[in-house]
Backbone as a ProteinNet text record, in pm:
[ID]
protein_1_A
[PRIMARY]
XXXXXXXXXXXXXXXXXXXXXXXXXXXXXXXXXXXXXXXXXXXXXXXXXXXXXXXXXXXXXXXXXXXXXXXXXXXXXXXXXXXXXXXXXXXXXXXXXXXXXXXXXXXXXXXXXXXXXXXXXXXXXXXXXXXXXXXXXXXXXXXXXXXXXXXXXXXXXXXXXXXXXXXXXXXXXXXXXXXXXXXXXXXXXXXXXXXXXXXXXXXXXXXXXXXXXXXXXXXXXXXXXXXXXXXXXXXXXXXXXXXX
[TERTIARY]
2026	2150.3	2156.7	2277.1	2300.4	2340.6	2285.3	2309.3	2335.1	2404.5	2423.4	2378.5	2307.2	2260.9	2344.4	2395.9	2480.4	2424.8	2378.4	2323.8	2329.3	2371	2382.3	2247	2139.8	2006.2	1929.1	1884	1813.1	1686.4	1614.7	1491	1518.6	1626.3	1660.8	1695.8	1766	1799	1672.4	1579	1454.7	1367.4	1362.6	1281.3	1331.1	1461.9	1517.6	1497.5	1518.8	1499.6	1356	1260.7	1119.1	1082.1	1140.7	1112.1	1163.6	1280.5	1337.6	1246.8	1193.7	1104.3	973.3	917.7	789.7	802.1	919.2	939.7	970.7	981	1005.5	1125.9	1239.3	1359.6	1452.8	1410.8	1491.6	1630.1	1629	1752.6	1746.6	1850.7	1860.8	1947.6	1888.4	1962.4	2042.3	2173	2259.1	2285.9	2294.2	2327.4	2287.3	2267	2242.5	2344.5	2420.1	2529.5	2506.7	2554	2532.6	2655	2768.1	2888.8	2974.2	3065.1	3147.1	3243.5	3295	3388.8	3323.8	3200.1	3129	3096.5	3060.8	3024.7	3142.3	3261.7	3379.8	3401.5	3385.3	3400.2	3297.3	3171.3	3064.1	3084.1	3128.3	3151.5	3258.9	3367.4	3476.5	3434.4	3346.1	3302.6	3190.1	3092.1	2970.8	2975.3	3066.3	3083	2952.1	2893.7	2768.2	2792.2	2682.9	2690.2	2681.2	2604.3	2582.3	2573.3	2620.3	2611	2533.9	2423.5	2351	2415.6	2482.8	2575.1	2538.1	2504.8	2474.7	2601.6	2586.6	2703.6	2750.8	2658.1	2696	2677.9	2790.5	2787.8	2898.9	2889.4	2996.2	3127.2	3236.2	3371.5	3418.5	3347.8	3385.1	3261.9	3276.5	3168.8	3166.8	3050	3036.2	3133.3	3161.2	3247.8	3394.5	3427.2	3562.6	3587.3	3488.2	3501.2	3620	3655.5	3767.2	3898.2	3907.1	4030.2	4048.6	3943.5	3948	3969.6	3975.4	3987.7	4095.9	4175.2	4268.7	4196.4	4093.1	4011.8	3867.1	3775.7	3634.3	3557.7	3515.3	3442.6	3292.9	3243.5	3100.8	3064.2	2935.9	2887.7	2833.9	2827	2775	2666.4	2557.3	2457.5	2455.5	2502.4	2507	2367.4	2344.6	2218.5	2253.8	2191.8	2230.7	2110.6	2115.5	2021.6	2060.3	1968	1993.5	2111.2	2209.4	2328.3	2373.9	2351.6	2378	2523.2	2614.8	2756.9	2789.1	2740	2767.8	2709.3	2588.3	2523.7	2603.9	2653.9	2737.7	2863.1	2919.4	3038.6	3008	2890.5	2852.3	2840.4	2778.9	2757.9	2890.3	2980.5	3111.8	3188.5	3163.8	3234.8	3162.9	3049.6	2973.6	2930.1	2893.3	2852.1	2705.7	2629.6	2485.8	2455.4	2342.9	2306.7	2154.6	2104.9	1964.3	1957	1855.6	1839.1	1728.1	1755.4	1654.3	1553.8	1425.7	1361.6	1360.9	1388.7	1408.7	1278.4	1284.8	1169.7	1166	1050.8	1036.1	1080.4	1037.7	1072.3	1221.8	1283.4	1428	1506.1	1456.4	1520.1	1514.8	1398.1	1383	1475.5	1482.4	1568.3	1715.3	1760.9	1900.7	1934.1	1841.5	1866.2	1862.6	1768.8	1761.8	1887.4	1936.7	2060.6	2174.5	2176.6	2279	2262.7	2139.2	2111.9	2141.7	2128.6	2146.4	2291.4	2382	2523.2	2565.3	2620.3	2668.5	2793.1	2878.6	3004.7	3036.9	3058	3089.5	3233.8	3248.1	3382.8	3411.5	3495.3	3524.1	3650.5	3633.9	3751.4	3758.4	3859.9	3880.1	3896.2	3944.8	3968.4	3839.2	3726.3	3598.8	3567	3583.2	3548.6	3653.6	3777.1	3882.2	3859.1	3811.1	3777.1	3668.3	3566	3457.6	3510.5	3592.2	3647.9	3728.7	3815.9	3899.6	3816.6	3713.7	3629.3	3559	3501	3425.7	3519.1	3633.2	3726.2	3785.7	3820.4	3888.5	3792.4	3662.5	3561.9	3598	3653	3691.7	3671.7	3606.9	3583.2	3708	3778.8	3903.2	3898.1	3818.7	3818.7	3677.3	3666.4	3539.5	3566.1	3473.7	3486.9	3385.4	3432.9	3347.2	3353.9	3238.3	3240.6	3301	3389.9	3455.4	3475.4	3390.1	3403	3419.7	3329.9	3331.2	3422.2	3504.2	3592.3	3544.3	3616.4	3588.3	3718.4	3715	3836.1	3824.5	3927.7	3934.2	4006.9	3941.4	3998	4003.9	4118.3	4129.3	4051	3957.6	3870.2	3949.6	4056.4	4132.6	4213.7	4213.5	4282.6	4187.3	4058.3	3961.3	3966.6	3998.6	4006.5	3868	3797.8	3665.5	3590.8	3458.1	3372.6	3284.9	3286	3210.7	3100.6	2980.3	2869.4	2895.5	2862.8	2879.2	2755.4	2644.5	2516.3	2473.8	2439.2	2402.8	2526.5	2644.1	2770.6	2840.7	2956.1	3038.8	3184.4	3257.8	3401.9	3472	3562.2	3630.4	3776	3815.5	3953.9	4025	4139.7	4214.5	4359.7	4430.5	4572.2	4660.4	4605.3	4689.8	4670.5	4554.9	4527.4	4468.7	4465.5	4393.1	4244.7	4163.7	4020.7	3955.9	3868.6	3797.3	3647.9	3579	3435.9	3362.7	3260.2	3182.7	3035	2958.7	2815.8	2731	2790.9	2717.7	2704.3	2584.9	2566.7	2612.7	2612.5	2668.3	2586.2	2455.4	2369.9	2407.7	2448.6	2492.6	2609.5	2707.1	2824.2	2789.3	2697.7	2657.5	2594.5	2514.9	2451.2	2548.2	2645.1	2732.1	2849.7	2919.7	3041.6	3008.3	3070	3042.5	3063.1	2976.4	2980	3103.4	3164.9	3275.2	3412.3	3416.1	3547.6	3570.6	3518.8	3556.4	3504	3398.9	3341.9	3227.8	3218.9	3118.4	3057.5	2925.1	2855.3	2849.5	2941.5	2955	2863.2	2817	2740.9	2661	2559.6	2481.2	2565.8	2679.6	2765.6	2898.6	2918.1	3048.4	3034.3	3121.1	3140.7	3291.3	3336.3	3480	3528.2	3656.3	3721.3	3788.1	3741	3789	3938.8	3995.4	4138.9	4226.8	4170.5	4253	4227.2	4160.9	4135.8	4266.6	4288.9	4406.9	4368.9	4269.3	4227.5	4075.4	4017.7	3873.7	3852.5	3774.4	3747.3	3598.2	3562.9	3421.5	3358.9	3434.6	3377.7	3340.9	3423.2	3393.3	3321.6	3302.6	3237.1	3306.4	3437.5	3516.2	3609.1	3647.1	3741.8	3850.8	3974.9	4086.1	4136	4144.6	4186.6	4324.3	4374.3	4502.3	4498.1	4615.9	4632.7	4559.6	4542.3	4485.1	4343.4	4269.3	4129.5	4043.8	3961.8	3875.5	3730.8	3674.7	3536.4	3448.4	3320.3	3224.4	3164.2	3122.9	3045.2	2926.9	2809.4	2690.6	2678.8	2615.2	2599	2519.7	2421.6	2337	2411	2520.7	2594.8	2715.2	2744.1	2868.8	2870.8	2760.3	2755.4	2778	2713.5	2731.1	2874.8	2933.2	3072	3166.8	3145.1	3232.1	3222.9	3101.7	3084.7	3154.2	3154.6	3214.7	3365.3	3428.1	3575.7	3634.4	3551.6	3605	3666.6
-8697.2	-8710.7	-8603.2	-8562.9	-8466	-8543	-8500.9	-8576.2	-8484.3	-8537.9	-8473.5	-8571.3	-8521.6	-8603.7	-8569.3	-8670.7	-8648.6	-8729.2	-8659.4	-8724.9	-8623.6	-8665.1	-8570.6	-8529.4	-8601.8	-8568.3	-8492.1	-8370.9	-8289.2	-8357.6	-8421.4	-8488.5	-8597.7	-8671.9	-8780	-8723.1	-8609.7	-8546.7	-8504.9	-8447	-8399.8	-8516	-8621.3	-8738.3	-8798.6	-8817.4	-8876.1	-8783.1	-8653.8	-8557.4	-8559.3	-8560.4	-8562.9	-8693.9	-8803	-8933	-8939.2	-8884.2	-8880.4	-8800.8	-8688.5	-8605.9	-8679	-8743.5	-8813.5	-8931	-8992.7	-9107.7	-9065.4	-8936.3	-8883.4	-8952.4	-8946.4	-9018.7	-8933.9	-8813.4	-8726.4	-8701.8	-8674	-8644.7	-8502.4	-8427.1	-8289.7	-8287.4	-8252.2	-8246.9	-8116.4	-8127	-8008.6	-7951.8	-8039.2	-7994.3	-8101.6	-8056.4	-8147.3	-8112.6	-8211.7	-8188.3	-8268.5	-8210.4	-8275.3	-8350.6	-8339.8	-8411.6	-8442.7	-8534.4	-8579.1	-8469.8	-8390.7	-8285.1	-8186.2	-8141.5	-8049.1	-8116.5	-8244.6	-8317.7	-8325.6	-8348.6	-8358.3	-8227.4	-8114.8	-7984.1	-7966.7	-8001.7	-7985.9	-8079.5	-8199.4	-8296.4	-8245.2	-8192.9	-8143.7	-8021.5	-7940.4	-7819.6	-7845.7	-7928.5	-7945.1	-8063.8	-8157.8	-8273.1	-8351.4	-8406.3	-8482.2	-8616.1	-8673.4	-8807.5	-8913.5	-8882.6	-8980.3	-8908.1	-8973.3	-8921.6	-9023.7	-8978.2	-9061	-9034	-9134.3	-9111.5	-9195.7	-9126.5	-9194.6	-9261.1	-9377	-9450.1	-9394.9	-9378.7	-9336.8	-9186.5	-9113.2	-8968.7	-8929.8	-8812.4	-8767.8	-8745.4	-8752.8	-8726.6	-8833.3	-8846.7	-8945	-9024.4	-9155.8	-9239.1	-9225.3	-9248.8	-9232	-9316.1	-9438	-9525.7	-9481.6	-9380.7	-9327.2	-9227.6	-9208.1	-9112.4	-9144.5	-9271.8	-9312.2	-9246.2	-9206.1	-9143.7	-9000.5	-8941.1	-8800.6	-8780.3	-8889.8	-8877.3	-8971.3	-8921.2	-9007.6	-9081.3	-9017.4	-9077.7	-9036.2	-9128	-9097.6	-9104.9	-8990.7	-8986.6	-8966.9	-9030.1	-9026.5	-9159.6	-9191.5	-9314.5	-9285.3	-9388	-9373.6	-9477.3	-9431.7	-9523.3	-9496.2	-9592.6	-9575.2	-9590.4	-9515.8	-9524.2	-9562.3	-9667.6	-9717	-9767.1	-9750.1	-9819.6	-9966.9	-10055	-10197.6	-10241.7	-10295.1	-10348.9	-10466.4	-10586.1	-10705.8	-10712.7	-10672.9	-10679.3	-10581.2	-10455.1	-10353.5	-10393	-10447.2	-10487.1	-10597.7	-10692.5	-10797.8	-10737.7	-10635.4	-10568.6	-10499.4	-10433.8	-10369	-10471.5	-10585	-10687.3	-10745.8	-10771.1	-10822.7	-10723.8	-10594.5	-10490.9	-10449.6	-10513.6	-10484.8	-10338.7	-10282.2	-10142.2	-10137.1	-10048.6	-10043.8	-9968.8	-10003.9	-9942.7	-9943.3	-9855.6	-9850.9	-9862.1	-9931.4	-9947.8	-9855.1	-9781.5	-9695.6	-9779	-9743.5	-9641.1	-9684.5	-9591.4	-9624.6	-9668.3	-9784	-9836.1	-9773.4	-9724	-9654.4	-9741.7	-9867.5	-9957.1	-9984	-9995.9	-10021.8	-9899.8	-9780	-9658.3	-9653.8	-9681.4	-9680.3	-9783.8	-9901.1	-10008.7	-9966.5	-9903	-9861.7	-9754.9	-9660.7	-9553.7	-9607.6	-9697.7	-9757	-9835.9	-9906.3	-9982.4	-9888.5	-9772.7	-9672.8	-9616.1	-9585.4	-9526.1	-9622.1	-9751.1	-9851.3	-9890.5	-9832.7	-9864.1	-9819.1	-9909.1	-9874	-9788.8	-9824.6	-9752.4	-9745.9	-9625.5	-9611.1	-9653.8	-9733.6	-9776.8	-9720.4	-9620.8	-9551.1	-9610.4	-9689.9	-9754.8	-9729.8	-9658.8	-9628	-9756.2	-9864.7	-9989.6	-10046.8	-10029.6	-10081.8	-10026.9	-9896.1	-9831.5	-9858	-9879	-9910.7	-10048.8	-10143.3	-10276.4	-10265.4	-10184.8	-10164.9	-10103	-10000	-9931.7	-10027.5	-10105.2	-10198.4	-10305.9	-10355.1	-10459.5	-10411.3	-10291.4	-10240.3	-10200.3	-10139.2	-10096.6	-10215.1	-10319.3	-10433.3	-10540.3	-10522.1	-10619.7	-10761.1	-10771.5	-10902.7	-10906.4	-11012.1	-11026.1	-11084.1	-11000.6	-11045	-11050.3	-10963.9	-10954.6	-10950.5	-10988.6	-10983.7	-10926	-10844.6	-10786.2	-10852.6	-10904.1	-10981.4	-10929.1	-10930.3	-10897.8	-11013.5	-10981.1	-11084.2	-11033.3	-11079.9	-11045.7	-10895.5	-10818.3	-10674.2	-10598.6	-10671.6	-10608.1	-10639.1	-10587.1	-10618.7	-10664.4	-10780.8	-10840.1	-10842.2	-10795	-10803.2	-10932.1	-11015.6	-11145.5	-11157.8	-11201.4	-11231.5	-11359.8	-11353.6	-11468.1	-11591.5	-11572.9	-11689	-11757.4	-11699.3	-11764.8	-11848.6	-11843.7	-11921.3	-12067.7	-12155.2	-12298.7	-12361.9	-12328.2	-12386.1	-12300.9	-12318.6	-12250.9	-12357.6	-12361.8	-12463.8	-12397.8	-12453.6	-12402.1	-12428.6	-12329.5	-12340.8	-12278.4	-12354.3	-12300.9	-12188.8	-12072.8	-11957.7	-11878.7	-11926.8	-11864	-11950.2	-11903.1	-11981	-11969.4	-12078.2	-12078.9	-12080.7	-11985.9	-11972.1	-12012.8	-12108.6	-12156.1	-12091.7	-12028.4	-11965.2	-12011.8	-11976.3	-12012.9	-11920.7	-11808.1	-11705.4	-11688.3	-11722	-11697	-11821.3	-11819.6	-11924.8	-11910.4	-12015.8	-12006.3	-11888.1	-11819.3	-11708.1	-11737.9	-11688	-11709.4	-11579.5	-11588	-11471.6	-11498.2	-11391.2	-11403.9	-11435.9	-11449.3	-11484.5	-11636.6	-11685	-11829.8	-11879.3	-12010.8	-12070.3	-12032.7	-12020.7	-11982.6	-11845.2	-11758.4	-11623.8	-11633.5	-11718.1	-11731.6	-11801.8	-11896.6	-11967.2	-11870	-11775	-11675.9	-11566.1	-11536.1	-11421.4	-11449.8	-11559.5	-11585.6	-11620.2	-11554.5	-11579.9	-11726.5	-11777.5	-11919.3	-11957	-11858	-11890.7	-11887.8	-11885.9	-11881.4	-12004.4	-12116	-12249	-12290.7	-12228.7	-12274.2	-12371.8	-12473.1	-12578.2	-12612	-12615.5	-12652.7	-12805.6	-12865.3	-13010.4	-13078.6	-13004.9	-13063.4	-12951.4	-12986.8	-12880.7	-12799	-12855.4	-12783.3	-12739.2	-12764.1	-12730.5	-12666.4	-12569.2	-12511.8	-12510.4	-12567.6	-12584.7	-12510.2	-12478.4	-12419.9	-12533.9	-12559.3	-12674	-12667.5	-12550	-12535.1	-12600.6	-12623	-12672.5	-12819.5	-12892.7	-13034.4	-13114.5	-13204.4	-13290.1	-13437.8	-13480.5	-13621.5	-13629	-13718.2	-13743.8	-13887.8	-13908.6	-14042.5	-14069.8	-14148.3	-14172.9	-14262.7	-14354.9	-14448.1	-14377.6	-14284.4	-14211.7	-14079.4	-14045.7	-13920.4	-13799.9	-13796.2	-13683.6	-13631.3	-13505.8	-13441.5	-13377.7	-13415	-13353	-13235.3	-13121.7	-12998.8	-12956.3	-12847.4	-12793	-12770.9	-12773.1	-12756.3	-12866.2	-12981.3	-13100	-13076.7	-12994.4	-12969.4	-13077.6	-13143.6	-13250.2	-13201.8	-13195.4	-13150.4	-13269.5	-13255.2	-13360.6	-13334.3	-13443.6	-13431.7	-13527.2	-13479	-13563.4	-13657.9	-13770.8	-13870.7	-13813.4	-13729.1	-13672.2	-13568	-13512.3	-13409.8	-13467.2	-13595.2	-13651.1	-13653.7	-13689.5	-13695.3	-13556.4	-13456.1	-13319.1	-13273.6	-13316.1	-13282.3	-13341.7	-13468.5	-13534	-13462.7	-13421.6	-13350.8	-13215.2	-13151.6	-13018.7	-13022.5	-13124.9	-13128.2	-13195.3	-13247	-13311.1	-13208.7
12364.5	12288.8	12181	12150.3	12043.6	11917.2	11803.3	11680.3	11562.3	11462.4	11333	11225.4	11126.5	11014.6	10892.3	10825	10707.1	10590.1	10487.5	10368.1	10254.7	10135.2	10024.5	9967.5	10003.6	9955.1	10063.4	10028.8	10126.8	10175.2	10082	10121.4	10223.9	10203.7	10296.7	10434.3	10436.2	10565	10638.5	10564.5	10626.7	10673.4	10592.8	10630.8	10760.5	10770.9	10892.8	11011.9	10992.9	11101	11152.1	11059.4	11098.4	11166.5	11118.2	11177.2	11320.9	11344.3	11479.6	11573.3	11523.8	11606.2	11635.2	11532.3	11550.4	11646.2	11648.6	11736.8	11880.6	11904.8	12039.7	12103.6	12035.3	12078.7	12165.8	12199.3	12285.3	12225.1	12095.3	12023.8	11970.6	11997.7	11950.7	11825.2	11710.8	11585.2	11580.4	11590.9	11594.5	11455.9	11355.3	11220.1	11119.8	10994.7	10882.5	10775.2	10732.4	10637.5	10509.5	10397.8	10268.4	10218	10289.3	10247.9	10369.5	10352.6	10464.6	10511.1	10417.2	10455.4	10551.8	10520	10609.1	10741.8	10734	10855.7	10951.9	10899.7	10985.5	11061.3	10991.3	11056.6	11167.8	11138.3	11236.9	11356	11328.7	11437.3	11532.6	11476.2	11559.8	11641.2	11584.8	11654.3	11754.1	11715.7	11795.7	11891	11868.7	11957.8	11981.1	11875.7	11892	11961.5	12011.8	12069.4	11960.7	11855.4	11748.7	11614.9	11510.5	11374.1	11290.1	11228.7	11132.4	10997.2	10942.5	10830.8	10708.7	10600.4	10474.7	10421.3	10361.6	10312.1	10177.8	10082.8	9948.4	9931.5	9918.2	9896.3	9800.2	9737.6	9646.5	9722.1	9650.5	9702.6	9801.3	9915.7	10016	10057.9	10065.5	10119.4	10271.5	10329.8	10473.9	10554.7	10508.1	10586.3	10586.2	10504.3	10503.5	10616.7	10702	10811.8	10903.1	10911.6	10997.9	10955.7	10830.4	10781.6	10831.5	10887.2	10926.5	11076.3	11152.4	11297.4	11350.1	11443	11515	11626.5	11680.7	11786.5	11764.1	11780.5	11756.8	11888.4	11937.5	12064.3	12040.7	11936.3	11903.7	11840.3	11845.2	11783.1	11644.1	11562.6	11426.8	11402.1	11342.2	11287.6	11137.4	11059.3	10915	10854	10746.9	10673.6	10530.5	10480.6	10349.1	10270.4	10138.5	10052	10057	10024.7	10040.9	9955.4	10021.3	9955.4	10040.3	9990.9	10070.7	10116	10027.6	10063.5	10175.4	10161.5	10263.5	10397.1	10395.7	10520.9	10589.4	10512.9	10570.7	10633.8	10567.4	10620.8	10752.5	10761.8	10887.2	10998.9	10968.1	11070.9	11118.5	11026.5	11063.7	11150.2	11126.7	11200.8	11328.6	11358.1	11480	11485.6	11372.1	11363	11322.3	11387.8	11362.6	11232.6	11169.9	11042.8	11026.9	10939.8	10901.4	10750.2	10701.2	10556.8	10508.4	10400.7	10340.2	10261.8	10260.1	10343	10489.2	10578.1	10718.9	10784.7	10847.4	10920.5	11059.8	11100.2	11228.9	11345.9	11344.7	11455.3	11460.7	11341.5	11338.2	11388	11357.8	11407.2	11559.1	11614.7	11760.8	11824	11763.1	11815	11815.7	11706.7	11696.9	11801	11821.4	11917.9	12060.5	12088.3	12222.7	12253.6	12153	12169.5	12206.7	12143.9	12172.1	12312.5	12350.4	12480.9	12595	12568	12672.8	12695.4	12620.6	12642.3	12781.8	12859.2	12992.9	12982.1	12887.8	12872.1	12725.1	12674.4	12532.3	12507.2	12407.8	12370.6	12232.3	12227.6	12104	12043.5	11941.4	11885	11734.8	11695.3	11555.3	11473	11539.2	11467.4	11410.1	11482.4	11434.2	11295.5	11281.4	11156.1	11048.9	11090.6	10994.7	10934.3	11016.2	10966	10860.1	10888	10791.9	10663.6	10676.2	10559.6	10473.1	10535.4	10460	10391	10461.2	10404	10278.2	10286.2	10172.1	10057.6	10090	9985.8	9911	9984.2	9922.7	9871.6	9901.8	9859.4	9902.5	10022.7	10073.7	10224.3	10271.5	10414.3	10480.4	10555.7	10616.6	10768.5	10829.6	10975.2	11030.8	11156.1	11227	11365.7	11415.4	11548.5	11640.5	11753.4	11842.7	11985.3	12055	12197.9	12276.1	12369.4	12449.5	12591.5	12683.3	12824.7	12846.1	12783.8	12803	12708	12631.9	12534.1	12393.3	12296.1	12156	12092.6	12031.9	11975.2	11822.9	11755	11609.2	11572.4	11492	11456.1	11304	11253.4	11110.6	11083.2	10989.9	10963.7	10923.5	10847.1	10800.5	10910.6	11033.8	11145.5	11230.2	11200.2	11277.4	11234.2	11326.8	11298.4	11311	11417.1	11440.8	11543.1	11544.4	11642	11706.1	11837.5	11911.6	11993.8	11985.9	12065.6	12213.1	12295.3	12440	12504.2	12498	12542.8	12449.1	12503.2	12420.7	12378.7	12416.8	12380.1	12274.9	12230.5	12138.2	12179.5	12155.8	12181.5	12046.1	12026.1	11897.7	11912.5	11829.1	11827	11708	11733.8	11626.4	11628.9	11523.5	11515.2	11596.9	11640.3	11701.4	11851.7	11903.7	12045.1	12110.2	12241.8	12312	12279.9	12298.2	12266.4	12337.8	12267.1	12329.2	12326	12427.1	12438.9	12407.8	12323.3	12285.8	12310.9	12326.9	12358.7	12236.4	12119.9	11997.9	11988	11947.6	11936.1	11799.1	11781.6	11660.2	11536	11552.5	11439.8	11387.4	11476.6	11436.7	11339.2	11370.5	11283.8	11153.3	11160.2	11038.3	10938.8	10989.3	10902.8	10860	10945.4	10921.6	10830.2	10853.7	10777.7	10633.3	10537.4	10395.9	10359.2	10273.4	10238.4	10157.9	10093.6	10002.3	10069.3	10203.2	10268.2	10354.7	10309.5	10357.9	10495.4	10545.7	10672.6	10647.2	10735.3	10718.8	10855.1	10860.8	10984.3	10989.6	11064.2	11064.9	11166.3	11263.6	11375	11439	11515.5	11579.9	11677.4	11720.9	11815.4	11754.8	11624.4	11564.3	11426.6	11401.3	11268.9	11245.2	11134.2	11114	10989.5	10989.9	10873.3	10797	10676.8	10598.5	10569.8	10572.1	10542.6	10648.7	10768.2	10878.4	10911.3	10822.2	10845.2	10833.5	10928.9	10924.4	10914.7	10992.7	10991.4	10997.3	10915.1	10918.2	10962	11065.2	11116	11103	11000.9	10974.1	11079.5	11133.2	11231.3	11361.8	11404.4	11529.1	11503.9	11374.1	11334.8	11399.9	11381.9	11432.9	11324.8	11340.4	11249.6	11334.1	11307.1	11378	11295.4	11361.2	11295.8	11346.6	11293.8	11340.3	11490.7	11553	11697	11775.7	11708.6	11772.5	11827.4	11758.7	11796.2	11732.2	11812.6	11762.6	11760	11640.2	11622	11586.2	11610.6	11577.6	11440.6	11376.3	11253.7	11265	11236.8	11250.7	11131.4	11154.7	11048.8	10931.4	10962.5	10857.1	10773.5	10825.7	10753.2	10678.9	10698.8	10646.1	10492.6	10432.1	10286	10226.1	10282.8	10235.7	10257.4	10367.8	10398.5	10295.1	10258.8	10159.1	10024.6	9986.3	9859.4	9862.1	9976.7	9989.8	9977.2	10031.2	10032.3	9908.8	9821.1	9699.2	9605.6
[MASK]
++++++++++++++++++++++++++++++++++++++++++++++++++++++++++++++++++++++++++++++++++++++++++++++++++++++++++++++++++++++++++++++++++++++++++++++++++++++++++++++++++++++++++++++++++++++++++++++++++++++++++++++++++++++++++++++++++++++++++++++++++++

């Protein structure tokens, strides 16, 4: 694969370049850039397969790269110092990232993940979701794999998520239920705690904003669009405290 490294610190560029060589990842480093403006020029001229892109740089942050392209025919692996908010944004946007100082095993994992793609899906929307999330400091959208595609979903439209084996079924206000390869634990860890989601049962996660009827005797919760979710007896007390 052909790659470009973008980082405003020369030492960081050299460290990553040397690490890539030592890991024998079969990556040809075409250029090393110290700012996003130079990187955009090099990307357009050299046509890399992947760009290792630092998040925090002068003038333009790495995630603003989406503003410079109408179409992106290359992949990006973001490199960032530890920032819990930024990392959550990357995960919601389904975009790969490395945390400084870069762990050798994590680098190999990210590159292998890239190499194993059967078909590259270049979607400017993925990066726009990331850009909007970080700029507005608010989690509004999530990108999910769905039967070979990627669906952008507004988080506030999710009514409930139901476990379906190792998959999950997502009920929203806007579309018919969609099935994704992510399990329920993934969503429990991913969705921010302050946006009204509650794990009511081992097979259900609900959006408290859409509750219509609570039935304690049958341990069920009726949500918008007549969706009936379960609530476990052990979670009921915590649920009552949450909705007070």
